[in-house]
Amino acid sequence: MGRTDPEGHGPVRYGPPLPGQGLPVLPSLAAALCATAERADDEAPVGGTPALLDAAAGYLARRRLPAGPVRPVAAPGAPALLVALTAALGGDVLVPRPCAAWWTPLARALGRSVFHVPIPAEGGGVPDPYALLETVRRVRAEGGDPRILVLSAADDPTGTVAPPDLVHETVEAAAAEDLHLISDETWRDTLHRPEETVQFSPAEMLPDRVTVLTDLAGPFLPPGWPAAVAHFPGTPDGAGLRARVLDVLTALGARVADPVAAAAARALDEPADVTARRTAAVRLHARVAAAAHATVIRAGALARPPAAGRHLYADLEPLRPGLAAHGVGDAQELEEFLSARLGLPVPGGHRFGDDLDALRVRLSTGPLLGPGPEERLRCLDAPDPAESPHVREALIHLGTVLAELRRDARPGRPPPPGSED
């Protein structure tokens, strides 16, 4: 991510991307993209090609989100859709703390106020319902105009999945305060234990007030092929919101390029090879995330067990004395320290709206798989990916770095340079 300007401890341009799969592109998706690239002469339509929208409607219906009378909309990535939705809905925005790194900057770029709501102990992505009610009423009492709640039952950055009762209570609280919910469901198809984890979309509970976003970089496509879809309420208000979103996307020139649209349509149709790759990739990242979590816990740090995605969220507060010995006292300094020590990007919690003083980071599993495509594909087929040579070496290195911090916290060590000043 590079060295940031000290003022503000990290401007948006250094924000972390979505955790990538770290795997070569599936050949059939590459073939779909290349075949369309050879004959892509006309400008792509705003909102997505008919083939992409048909595939999106089928994908959403298989996840208990039938499109009904209101067609989905596609855009070059979920950020473009969130910008369009925020502009179309108006008002201030509420998000959980922490939340995906790209949610807050987009609302602020539109001049909207953003208010963070604490998450409960069970996991991230969905704010505590009582804290949500308190925040909404406080903001209104101070003259604000909260209209939007962005949430994610399967969460980036914490890697957790919110329990259905929490989602239900939060959705009810949002409805009571007349908020429109935007549900980011990018990670819903990456559950580590799908047979054990119950996941509900807010749109199943409150279909008339929820718009669902899915960035295909979560389950299907590489981040360099930006494509995302939005599912709207099947009501006249939902149809009006879709029309306003299309107006904003048109003004932005936000079109999914035809070659990417072809690859996205194939992915959303979920043929056997796409489903098999997704299943294998989820299994791979789940095993590596579990091993990384165990490494973090053994070192004396804290982290909720990851349940979705390709990441976990570690709290190094118990290692603060050892970090202080290296001049690390906040999330920005922790980001720079661990990124240098581990040789991979380790974004601090402040990127996700967390407190700057909190020593939290997001660890992604993709960079642990090895340096090249061959090593990473071998991990995909390995009986135990965590025992693959490159993964095992990366996990040992992570454990060593964290264990050194615990040793550095022992009494009697000399103070860090400059601490006498």
GROMACS .gro file of C-alpha atoms in nm:
model
  421
    1MET     CA    1   0.000   0.000   0.000
    2GLY     CA    2   0.295   0.230   0.034
    3ARG     CA    3   0.394   0.492   0.286
    4THR     CA    4   0.109   0.725   0.370
    5ASP     CA    5   0.100   1.093   0.437
    6PRO     CA    6   0.124   1.133   0.817
    7GLU     CA    7  -0.157   1.387   0.816
    8GLY     CA    8  -0.481   1.199   0.865
    9HIS     CA    9  -0.292   0.870   0.897
   10GLY     CA   10  -0.369   0.740   0.551
   11PRO     CA   11  -0.565   0.906   0.271
   12VAL     CA   12  -0.819   0.709   0.071
   13ARG     CA   13  -0.585   0.650  -0.221
   14TYR     CA   14  -0.393   0.401  -0.008
   15GLY     CA   15  -0.705   0.207   0.086
   16PRO     CA   16  -0.679  -0.174   0.068
   17PRO     CA   17  -0.856  -0.365  -0.213
   18LEU     CA   18  -1.084  -0.663  -0.161
   19PRO     CA   19  -0.890  -0.974  -0.056
   20GLY     CA   20  -0.820  -1.156  -0.383
   21GLN     CA   21  -0.831  -1.528  -0.453
   22GLY     CA   22  -0.464  -1.539  -0.543
   23LEU     CA   23  -0.539  -1.804  -0.807
   24PRO     CA   24  -0.507  -1.812  -1.187
   25VAL     CA   25  -0.823  -1.719  -1.376
   26LEU     CA   26  -1.043  -2.015  -1.464
   27PRO     CA   27  -0.977  -2.103  -1.833
   28SER     CA   28  -1.343  -2.092  -1.935
   29LEU     CA   29  -1.384  -1.741  -1.795
   30ALA     CA   30  -1.070  -1.625  -1.972
   31ALA     CA   31  -1.200  -1.779  -2.294
   32ALA     CA   32  -1.534  -1.600  -2.260
   33LEU     CA   33  -1.358  -1.269  -2.208
   34CYS     CA   34  -1.117  -1.316  -2.499
   35ALA     CA   35  -1.387  -1.431  -2.741
   36THR     CA   36  -1.594  -1.120  -2.674
   37ALA     CA   37  -1.291  -0.891  -2.682
   38GLU     CA   38  -1.232  -0.987  -3.046
   39ARG     CA   39  -1.573  -0.859  -3.152
   40ALA     CA   40  -1.643  -0.579  -2.901
   41ASP     CA   41  -1.702  -0.280  -3.128
   42ASP     CA   42  -1.994  -0.093  -2.973
   43GLU     CA   43  -2.007   0.084  -2.638
   44ALA     CA   44  -2.141  -0.138  -2.360
   45PRO     CA   45  -2.494  -0.054  -2.240
   46VAL     CA   46  -2.535   0.117  -1.904
   47GLY     CA   47  -2.674  -0.126  -1.649
   48GLY     CA   48  -2.537  -0.439  -1.815
   49THR     CA   49  -2.588  -0.647  -2.127
   50PRO     CA   50  -2.909  -0.853  -2.158
   51ALA     CA   51  -2.711  -1.175  -2.118
   52LEU     CA   52  -2.546  -1.047  -1.800
   53LEU     CA   53  -2.876  -0.930  -1.650
   54ASP     CA   54  -3.046  -1.262  -1.731
   55ALA     CA   55  -2.759  -1.449  -1.564
   56ALA     CA   56  -2.775  -1.213  -1.264
   57ALA     CA   57  -3.150  -1.270  -1.227
   58GLY     CA   58  -3.095  -1.647  -1.225
   59TYR     CA   59  -2.812  -1.621  -0.974
   60LEU     CA   60  -3.023  -1.406  -0.740
   61ALA     CA   61  -3.325  -1.634  -0.770
   62ARG     CA   62  -3.113  -1.935  -0.669
   63ARG     CA   63  -3.028  -1.741  -0.352
   64ARG     CA   64  -3.391  -1.680  -0.261
   65LEU     CA   65  -3.388  -1.328  -0.410
   66PRO     CA   66  -3.622  -1.347  -0.712
   67ALA     CA   67  -3.594  -1.044  -0.937
   68GLY     CA   68  -3.971  -1.010  -0.985
   69PRO     CA   69  -4.080  -0.712  -1.194
   70VAL     CA   70  -3.765  -0.508  -1.128
   71ARG     CA   71  -3.457  -0.609  -1.328
   72PRO     CA   72  -3.111  -0.616  -1.169
   73VAL     CA   73  -2.849  -0.361  -1.266
   74ALA     CA   74  -2.481  -0.430  -1.336
   75ALA     CA   75  -2.189  -0.191  -1.298
   76PRO     CA   76  -1.808  -0.204  -1.306
   77GLY     CA   77  -1.770  -0.301  -0.940
   78ALA     CA   78  -1.977  -0.259  -0.625
   79PRO     CA   79  -1.828   0.087  -0.548
   80ALA     CA   80  -1.994   0.230  -0.859
   81LEU     CA   81  -2.328   0.086  -0.749
   82LEU     CA   82  -2.288   0.216  -0.394
   83VAL     CA   83  -2.212   0.566  -0.526
   84ALA     CA   84  -2.519   0.555  -0.747
   85LEU     CA   85  -2.742   0.425  -0.467
   86THR     CA   86  -2.616   0.680  -0.217
   87ALA     CA   87  -2.672   0.962  -0.465
   88ALA     CA   88  -3.020   0.834  -0.555
   89LEU     CA   89  -3.141   0.777  -0.198
   90GLY     CA   90  -3.005   1.097  -0.043
   91GLY     CA   91  -2.945   1.165   0.324
   92ASP     CA   92  -2.678   1.057   0.569
   93VAL     CA   93  -2.531   0.708   0.587
   94LEU     CA   94  -2.488   0.466   0.878
   95VAL     CA   95  -2.230   0.185   0.872
   96PRO     CA   96  -2.100  -0.065   1.126
   97ARG     CA   97  -1.762  -0.013   1.290
   98PRO     CA   98  -1.547  -0.162   1.145
   99CYS     CA   99  -1.675  -0.193   0.788
  100ALA     CA  100  -1.547  -0.252   0.436
  101ALA     CA  101  -1.279   0.002   0.352
  102TRP     CA  102  -1.459   0.140   0.044
  103TRP     CA  103  -1.800   0.217   0.199
  104THR     CA  104  -1.724   0.534   0.394
  105PRO     CA  105  -1.502   0.723   0.144
  106LEU     CA  106  -1.767   0.696  -0.129
  107ALA     CA  107  -2.040   0.852   0.085
  108ARG     CA  108  -1.807   1.128   0.200
  109ALA     CA  109  -1.703   1.196  -0.160
  110LEU     CA  110  -2.069   1.276  -0.225
  111GLY     CA  111  -2.071   1.518   0.067
  112ARG     CA  112  -2.276   1.288   0.290
  113SER     CA  113  -2.215   1.251   0.662
  114VAL     CA  114  -2.126   0.897   0.772
  115PHE     CA  115  -2.196   0.765   1.121
  116HIS     CA  116  -2.034   0.449   1.255
  117VAL     CA  117  -2.233   0.216   1.479
  118PRO     CA  118  -2.058  -0.039   1.704
  119ILE     CA  119  -2.086  -0.410   1.624
  120PRO     CA  120  -2.184  -0.667   1.888
  121ALA     CA  121  -1.947  -0.930   2.026
  122GLU     CA  122  -2.089  -1.201   1.798
  123GLY     CA  123  -1.928  -1.061   1.485
  124GLY     CA  124  -1.897  -0.778   1.239
  125GLY     CA  125  -2.080  -0.644   0.937
  126VAL     CA  126  -2.411  -0.582   1.116
  127PRO     CA  127  -2.443  -0.308   1.381
  128ASP     CA  128  -2.583  -0.371   1.725
  129PRO     CA  129  -2.958  -0.293   1.695
  130TYR     CA  130  -2.978  -0.093   2.017
  131ALA     CA  131  -2.671   0.110   1.926
  132LEU     CA  132  -2.828   0.168   1.583
  133LEU     CA  133  -3.146   0.310   1.734
  134GLU     CA  134  -2.950   0.531   1.969
  135THR     CA  135  -2.728   0.661   1.688
  136VAL     CA  136  -3.019   0.738   1.455
  137ARG     CA  137  -3.207   0.930   1.722
  138ARG     CA  138  -2.897   1.120   1.829
  139VAL     CA  139  -2.815   1.218   1.470
  140ARG     CA  140  -3.169   1.339   1.410
  141ALA     CA  141  -3.168   1.534   1.735
  142GLU     CA  142  -2.852   1.709   1.613
  143GLY     CA  143  -3.013   1.802   1.281
  144GLY     CA  144  -2.887   1.513   1.067
  145ASP     CA  145  -3.088   1.318   0.811
  146PRO     CA  146  -3.000   0.945   0.831
  147ARG     CA  147  -3.165   0.751   0.548
  148ILE     CA  148  -2.929   0.465   0.458
  149LEU     CA  149  -2.783   0.173   0.650
  150VAL     CA  150  -2.508  -0.028   0.478
  151LEU     CA  151  -2.441  -0.370   0.626
  152SER     CA  152  -2.301  -0.712   0.537
  153ALA     CA  153  -2.401  -1.039   0.703
  154ALA     CA  154  -2.085  -1.206   0.570
  155ASP     CA  155  -1.829  -0.943   0.654
  156ASP     CA  156  -1.517  -0.774   0.533
  157PRO     CA  157  -1.302  -0.701   0.734
  158THR     CA  158  -1.383  -0.933   1.025
  159GLY     CA  159  -1.445  -1.249   0.821
  160THR     CA  160  -1.744  -1.335   1.040
  161VAL     CA  161  -2.106  -1.422   0.958
  162ALA     CA  162  -2.374  -1.247   1.162
  163PRO     CA  163  -2.624  -1.481   1.330
  164PRO     CA  164  -2.977  -1.466   1.185
  165ASP     CA  165  -3.132  -1.334   1.506
  166LEU     CA  166  -2.894  -1.037   1.507
  167VAL     CA  167  -2.967  -0.964   1.140
  168HIS     CA  168  -3.340  -0.984   1.212
  169GLU     CA  169  -3.322  -0.747   1.511
  170THR     CA  170  -3.109  -0.495   1.321
  171VAL     CA  171  -3.337  -0.506   1.018
  172GLU     CA  172  -3.639  -0.446   1.242
  173ALA     CA  173  -3.464  -0.152   1.409
  174ALA     CA  174  -3.374  -0.003   1.069
  175ALA     CA  175  -3.732  -0.042   0.946
  176ALA     CA  176  -3.864   0.126   1.260
  177GLU     CA  177  -3.647   0.427   1.180
  178ASP     CA  178  -3.747   0.433   0.810
  179LEU     CA  179  -3.398   0.353   0.679
  180HIS     CA  180  -3.323   0.196   0.342
  181LEU     CA  181  -3.083  -0.096   0.378
  182ILE     CA  182  -2.801  -0.168   0.134
  183SER     CA  183  -2.684  -0.525   0.191
  184ASP     CA  184  -2.335  -0.596   0.059
  185GLU     CA  185  -2.344  -0.971  -0.012
  186THR     CA  186  -2.011  -1.000  -0.188
  187TRP     CA  187  -1.894  -1.277   0.047
  188ARG     CA  188  -2.216  -1.480   0.083
  189ASP     CA  189  -2.080  -1.759  -0.144
  190THR     CA  190  -1.755  -1.795   0.050
  191LEU     CA  191  -1.881  -1.954   0.374
  192HIS     CA  192  -1.611  -2.174   0.524
  193ARG     CA  193  -1.859  -2.423   0.670
  194PRO     CA  194  -2.177  -2.382   0.461
  195GLU     CA  195  -2.331  -2.697   0.606
  196GLU     CA  196  -2.305  -2.549   0.958
  197THR     CA  197  -2.347  -2.174   0.904
  198VAL     CA  198  -2.694  -2.024   0.868
  199GLN     CA  199  -2.685  -1.706   0.662
  200PHE     CA  200  -2.984  -1.484   0.587
  201SER     CA  201  -3.002  -1.186   0.359
  202PRO     CA  202  -3.182  -0.881   0.500
  203ALA     CA  203  -3.374  -0.884   0.171
  204GLU     CA  204  -3.539  -1.210   0.279
  205MET     CA  205  -3.666  -1.037   0.593
  206LEU     CA  206  -3.758  -0.694   0.455
  207PRO     CA  207  -3.776  -0.727   0.075
  208ASP     CA  208  -3.941  -0.389   0.020
  209ARG     CA  209  -3.663  -0.187   0.185
  210VAL     CA  210  -3.340  -0.370   0.094
  211THR     CA  211  -3.112  -0.338  -0.207
  212VAL     CA  212  -2.855  -0.616  -0.242
  213LEU     CA  213  -2.508  -0.559  -0.386
  214THR     CA  214  -2.278  -0.842  -0.500
  215ASP     CA  215  -1.928  -0.773  -0.626
  216LEU     CA  216  -1.820  -1.067  -0.840
  217ALA     CA  217  -1.464  -1.027  -0.717
  218GLY     CA  218  -1.586  -1.209  -0.407
  219PRO     CA  219  -1.689  -1.548  -0.546
  220PHE     CA  220  -1.594  -1.549  -0.914
  221LEU     CA  221  -1.377  -1.292  -1.092
  222PRO     CA  222  -1.032  -1.140  -1.042
  223PRO     CA  223  -1.041  -0.782  -0.908
  224GLY     CA  224  -0.901  -0.654  -1.239
  225TRP     CA  225  -1.225  -0.755  -1.413
  226PRO     CA  226  -1.467  -0.522  -1.230
  227ALA     CA  227  -1.830  -0.634  -1.232
  228ALA     CA  228  -2.107  -0.622  -0.973
  229VAL     CA  229  -2.486  -0.655  -0.969
  230ALA     CA  230  -2.762  -0.493  -0.766
  231HIS     CA  231  -3.098  -0.646  -0.676
  232PHE     CA  232  -3.379  -0.396  -0.606
  233PRO     CA  233  -3.707  -0.426  -0.416
  234GLY     CA  234  -3.984  -0.556  -0.640
  235THR     CA  235  -4.205  -0.253  -0.577
  236PRO     CA  236  -4.283   0.076  -0.755
  237ASP     CA  237  -4.035   0.245  -0.521
  238GLY     CA  238  -3.776  -0.018  -0.614
  239ALA     CA  239  -3.837   0.047  -0.984
  240GLY     CA  240  -3.798   0.420  -0.928
  241LEU     CA  241  -3.474   0.366  -0.736
  242ARG     CA  242  -3.341   0.148  -1.019
  243ALA     CA  243  -3.418   0.424  -1.271
  244ARG     CA  244  -3.236   0.685  -1.060
  245VAL     CA  245  -2.938   0.451  -1.018
  246LEU     CA  246  -2.920   0.408  -1.396
  247ASP     CA  247  -2.923   0.788  -1.434
  248VAL     CA  248  -2.623   0.820  -1.202
  249LEU     CA  249  -2.436   0.534  -1.371
  250THR     CA  250  -2.500   0.699  -1.708
  251ALA     CA  251  -2.364   1.029  -1.582
  252LEU     CA  252  -2.055   0.850  -1.451
  253GLY     CA  253  -2.006   0.648  -1.769
  254ALA     CA  254  -2.001   0.340  -1.545
  255ARG     CA  255  -2.044   0.050  -1.788
  256VAL     CA  256  -1.931  -0.309  -1.758
  257ALA     CA  257  -1.706  -0.364  -2.059
  258ASP     CA  258  -1.851  -0.626  -2.295
  259PRO     CA  259  -1.562  -0.875  -2.251
  260VAL     CA  260  -1.593  -0.857  -1.871
  261ALA     CA  261  -1.972  -0.881  -1.901
  262ALA     CA  262  -1.935  -1.204  -2.100
  263ALA     CA  263  -1.709  -1.356  -1.833
  264ALA     CA  264  -1.941  -1.234  -1.557
  265ALA     CA  265  -2.249  -1.381  -1.729
  266ARG     CA  266  -2.078  -1.720  -1.757
  267ALA     CA  267  -1.975  -1.706  -1.392
  268LEU     CA  268  -2.327  -1.612  -1.277
  269ASP     CA  269  -2.476  -1.899  -1.478
  270GLU     CA  270  -2.269  -2.124  -1.248
  271PRO     CA  271  -2.172  -2.407  -1.483
  272ALA     CA  272  -1.997  -2.708  -1.332
  273ASP     CA  273  -1.640  -2.585  -1.375
  274VAL     CA  274  -1.717  -2.246  -1.216
  275THR     CA  275  -1.894  -2.408  -0.922
  276ALA     CA  276  -1.613  -2.661  -0.874
  277ARG     CA  277  -1.347  -2.387  -0.876
  278ARG     CA  278  -1.543  -2.173  -0.631
  279THR     CA  279  -1.591  -2.468  -0.396
  280ALA     CA  280  -1.223  -2.560  -0.411
  281ALA     CA  281  -1.112  -2.198  -0.362
  282VAL     CA  282  -1.341  -2.153  -0.061
  283ARG     CA  283  -1.207  -2.474   0.092
  284LEU     CA  284  -0.847  -2.361   0.032
  285HIS     CA  285  -0.893  -2.018   0.190
  286ALA     CA  286  -1.098  -2.160   0.478
  287ARG     CA  287  -0.816  -2.401   0.570
  288VAL     CA  288  -0.549  -2.132   0.544
  289ALA     CA  289  -0.760  -1.879   0.737
  290ALA     CA  290  -0.815  -2.133   1.016
  291ALA     CA  291  -0.441  -2.200   1.034
  292ALA     CA  292  -0.362  -1.827   1.036
  293HIS     CA  293  -0.620  -1.775   1.311
  294ALA     CA  294  -0.459  -2.050   1.520
  295THR     CA  295  -0.119  -1.887   1.466
  296VAL     CA  296  -0.249  -1.549   1.584
  297ILE     CA  297  -0.412  -1.699   1.893
  298ARG     CA  298  -0.101  -1.902   1.986
  299ALA     CA  299   0.101  -1.581   1.977
  300GLY     CA  300  -0.126  -1.425   2.239
  301ALA     CA  301  -0.323  -1.194   2.008
  302LEU     CA  302  -0.701  -1.197   1.958
  303ALA     CA  303  -0.925  -1.268   1.658
  304ARG     CA  304  -1.275  -1.393   1.597
  305PRO     CA  305  -1.273  -1.729   1.416
  306PRO     CA  306  -1.308  -1.654   1.043
  307ALA     CA  307  -1.625  -1.797   0.888
  308ALA     CA  308  -1.633  -1.642   0.539
  309GLY     CA  309  -1.411  -1.475   0.285
  310ARG     CA  310  -1.034  -1.476   0.249
  311HIS     CA  311  -0.932  -1.278   0.555
  312LEU     CA  312  -0.940  -1.247   0.931
  313TYR     CA  313  -0.927  -0.950   1.165
  314ALA     CA  314  -0.660  -0.964   1.433
  315ASP     CA  315  -0.642  -0.755   1.749
  316LEU     CA  316  -0.284  -0.718   1.874
  317GLU     CA  317  -0.372  -0.524   2.188
  318PRO     CA  318  -0.226  -0.800   2.412
  319LEU     CA  319   0.106  -0.747   2.230
  320ARG     CA  320   0.105  -0.368   2.278
  321PRO     CA  321   0.409  -0.366   2.513
  322GLY     CA  322   0.616  -0.555   2.256
  323LEU     CA  323   0.497  -0.330   1.975
  324ALA     CA  324   0.579  -0.023   2.185
  325ALA     CA  325   0.937  -0.148   2.202
  326HIS     CA  326   0.942  -0.098   1.823
  327GLY     CA  327   0.777   0.244   1.835
  328VAL     CA  328   0.435   0.112   1.731
  329GLY     CA  329   0.143   0.274   1.910
  330ASP     CA  330  -0.147   0.295   1.665
  331ALA     CA  331  -0.301   0.116   1.369
  332GLN     CA  332  -0.111   0.314   1.105
  333GLU     CA  333   0.223   0.235   1.265
  334LEU     CA  334   0.116  -0.127   1.311
  335GLU     CA  335   0.024  -0.149   0.941
  336GLU     CA  336   0.366  -0.023   0.837
  337PHE     CA  337   0.551  -0.242   1.087
  338LEU     CA  338   0.376  -0.570   0.999
  339SER     CA  339   0.371  -0.502   0.624
  340ALA     CA  340   0.750  -0.458   0.635
  341ARG     CA  341   0.812  -0.756   0.864
  342LEU     CA  342   0.581  -0.996   0.681
  343GLY     CA  343   0.653  -0.872   0.328
  344LEU     CA  344   0.284  -0.845   0.238
  345PRO     CA  345   0.007  -0.585   0.275
  346VAL     CA  346  -0.141  -0.580   0.626
  347PRO     CA  347  -0.393  -0.293   0.636
  348GLY     CA  348  -0.461  -0.140   0.976
  349GLY     CA  349  -0.804  -0.122   1.132
  350HIS     CA  350  -0.826   0.253   1.071
  351ARG     CA  351  -0.874   0.171   0.701
  352PHE     CA  352  -1.204   0.009   0.801
  353GLY     CA  353  -1.334   0.288   1.023
  354ASP     CA  354  -1.195   0.138   1.341
  355ASP     CA  355  -1.028   0.349   1.610
  356LEU     CA  356  -0.681   0.464   1.511
  357ASP     CA  357  -0.551   0.384   1.859
  358ALA     CA  358  -0.671   0.023   1.838
  359LEU     CA  359  -0.402  -0.224   1.730
  360ARG     CA  360  -0.608  -0.415   1.476
  361VAL     CA  361  -0.524  -0.538   1.126
  362ARG     CA  362  -0.682  -0.739   0.847
  363LEU     CA  363  -0.480  -1.042   0.740
  364SER     CA  364  -0.559  -1.181   0.393
  365THR     CA  365  -0.497  -1.544   0.301
  366GLY     CA  366  -0.424  -1.494  -0.071
  367PRO     CA  367  -0.066  -1.366  -0.021
  368LEU     CA  368   0.012  -1.674   0.194
  369LEU     CA  369  -0.038  -1.919  -0.093
  370GLY     CA  370   0.297  -1.874  -0.266
  371PRO     CA  371   0.470  -1.646  -0.517
  372GLY     CA  372   0.341  -1.784  -0.847
  373PRO     CA  373   0.043  -1.951  -1.018
  374GLU     CA  374   0.191  -2.301  -1.013
  375GLU     CA  375   0.248  -2.298  -0.637
  376ARG     CA  376  -0.098  -2.159  -0.578
  377LEU     CA  377  -0.268  -2.418  -0.798
  378ARG     CA  378  -0.086  -2.692  -0.608
  379CYS     CA  379  -0.233  -2.549  -0.288
  380LEU     CA  380  -0.577  -2.572  -0.447
  381ASP     CA  381  -0.540  -2.949  -0.494
  382ALA     CA  382  -0.352  -3.023  -0.172
  383PRO     CA  383  -0.522  -3.249   0.089
  384ASP     CA  384  -0.419  -3.000   0.358
  385PRO     CA  385  -0.329  -2.662   0.203
  386ALA     CA  386  -0.186  -2.536   0.534
  387GLU     CA  387   0.087  -2.801   0.502
  388SER     CA  388   0.189  -2.694   0.151
  389PRO     CA  389   0.550  -2.571   0.162
  390HIS     CA  390   0.484  -2.204   0.078
  391VAL     CA  391   0.180  -2.178   0.305
  392ARG     CA  392   0.357  -2.352   0.592
  393GLU     CA  393   0.659  -2.122   0.554
  394ALA     CA  394   0.437  -1.811   0.549
  395LEU     CA  395   0.249  -1.925   0.861
  396ILE     CA  396   0.572  -2.001   1.045
  397HIS     CA  397   0.700  -1.655   0.955
  398LEU     CA  398   0.377  -1.495   1.082
  399GLY     CA  399   0.404  -1.689   1.406
  400THR     CA  400   0.769  -1.595   1.448
  401VAL     CA  401   0.703  -1.223   1.400
  402LEU     CA  402   0.419  -1.228   1.653
  403ALA     CA  403   0.615  -1.442   1.901
  404GLU     CA  404   0.903  -1.193   1.887
  405LEU     CA  405   0.662  -0.918   1.989
  406ARG     CA  406   0.561  -1.118   2.294
  407ARG     CA  407   0.927  -1.169   2.386
  408ASP     CA  408   0.999  -0.799   2.332
  409ALA     CA  409   0.739  -0.718   2.597
  410ARG     CA  410   0.941  -0.884   2.875
  411PRO     CA  411   1.073  -0.660   3.154
  412GLY     CA  412   1.433  -0.553   3.138
  413ARG     CA  413   1.452  -0.479   2.768
  414PRO     CA  414   1.610  -0.144   2.681
  415PRO     CA  415   1.367   0.130   2.575
  416PRO     CA  416   1.328   0.200   2.203
  417PRO     CA  417   1.546   0.473   2.051
  418GLY     CA  418   1.415   0.821   2.124
  419SER     CA  419   1.188   0.712   2.408
  420GLU     CA  420   1.391   0.921   2.656
  421ASP     CA  421   1.280   1.245   2.484
   0.00000   0.00000   0.00000
